[in-house]
Short mmCIF file of C-alpha atoms in Angstrom, two decimals:
data_model
loop_
_atom_site.label_atom_id
_atom_site.label_comp_id
_atom_site.label_asym_id
_atom_site.label_seq_id
_atom_site.Cartn_x
_atom_site.Cartn_y
_atom_site.Cartn_z
CA MET A 1 85.65 -11.62 47.44
CA SER A 2 86.81 -13.67 50.43
CA GLU A 3 86.91 -12.22 53.93
CA ALA A 4 90.73 -12.28 53.92
CA LYS A 5 90.82 -10.12 50.77
CA LYS A 6 88.04 -7.70 51.74
CA PRO A 7 89.39 -4.22 52.59
CA VAL A 8 89.10 -3.28 56.25
CA PRO A 9 88.56 0.37 57.25
CA VAL A 10 90.73 1.67 60.09
CA ARG A 11 91.18 5.14 61.62
CA LEU A 12 94.81 6.20 61.94
CA VAL A 13 95.88 7.33 65.41
CA TYR A 14 99.31 8.52 64.19
CA ASP A 15 100.59 9.75 60.84
CA VAL A 16 101.61 6.77 58.70
CA TRP A 17 103.83 6.56 55.63
CA PHE A 18 102.47 3.79 53.40
CA ARG A 19 105.04 4.93 50.81
CA ASP A 20 108.29 6.67 51.70
CA ASP A 21 107.24 9.99 50.21
CA VAL A 22 103.53 10.05 51.03
CA ARG A 23 102.27 10.81 54.55
CA THR A 24 98.74 9.81 55.55
CA ALA A 25 97.63 12.04 58.43
CA ALA A 26 96.30 10.84 61.78
CA GLY A 27 92.50 10.80 61.86
CA ALA A 28 92.20 9.55 58.30
CA ILE A 29 90.12 6.45 57.65
CA VAL A 30 91.85 4.12 55.20
CA SER A 31 90.97 0.70 53.81
CA LEU A 32 93.68 -1.92 54.23
CA SER A 33 94.05 -5.67 53.96
CA LEU A 34 93.09 -7.56 57.11
CA ASP A 35 96.76 -8.34 57.85
CA GLU A 36 97.84 -4.71 57.41
CA ALA A 37 94.95 -3.50 59.58
CA LYS A 38 95.74 -5.96 62.38
CA ALA A 39 99.45 -5.01 62.28
CA LEU A 40 98.72 -1.25 62.60
CA ILE A 41 96.18 -1.86 65.38
CA ALA A 42 98.63 -4.10 67.27
CA ALA A 43 101.32 -1.40 66.93
CA GLY A 44 98.92 1.19 68.39
CA LYS A 45 98.97 3.25 65.18
CA ALA A 46 95.32 2.66 64.21
CA GLU A 47 91.95 1.71 65.65
CA ARG A 48 89.05 -0.15 64.20
CA ALA A 49 86.60 1.93 62.19
CA ASP A 50 84.19 -1.05 62.22
CA PRO A 51 84.34 -4.64 63.54
CA LEU A 52 87.01 -6.78 61.89
CA PRO A 53 85.75 -9.76 59.88
CA GLY A 54 85.07 -12.77 62.08
CA GLU A 55 84.61 -10.76 65.27
#
C-alpha cells in the first residue's frame, strides 16, 4: 500500500458528519485518507493522532 493510500489516524476536535445522517463525536479517533486528514486538520476540526506520512 502506498503512503498516499495508507489510512491516517486523526482525533476529531469537533463533531463531524462524514455522511449526512451519521455523526462522529468529537474525541473519536478515525482513520482517513491523507487528503481527508489534511483537510480536517487545516479546517481546525481534527488533530494528528500520530505523525503524518513524510513528516
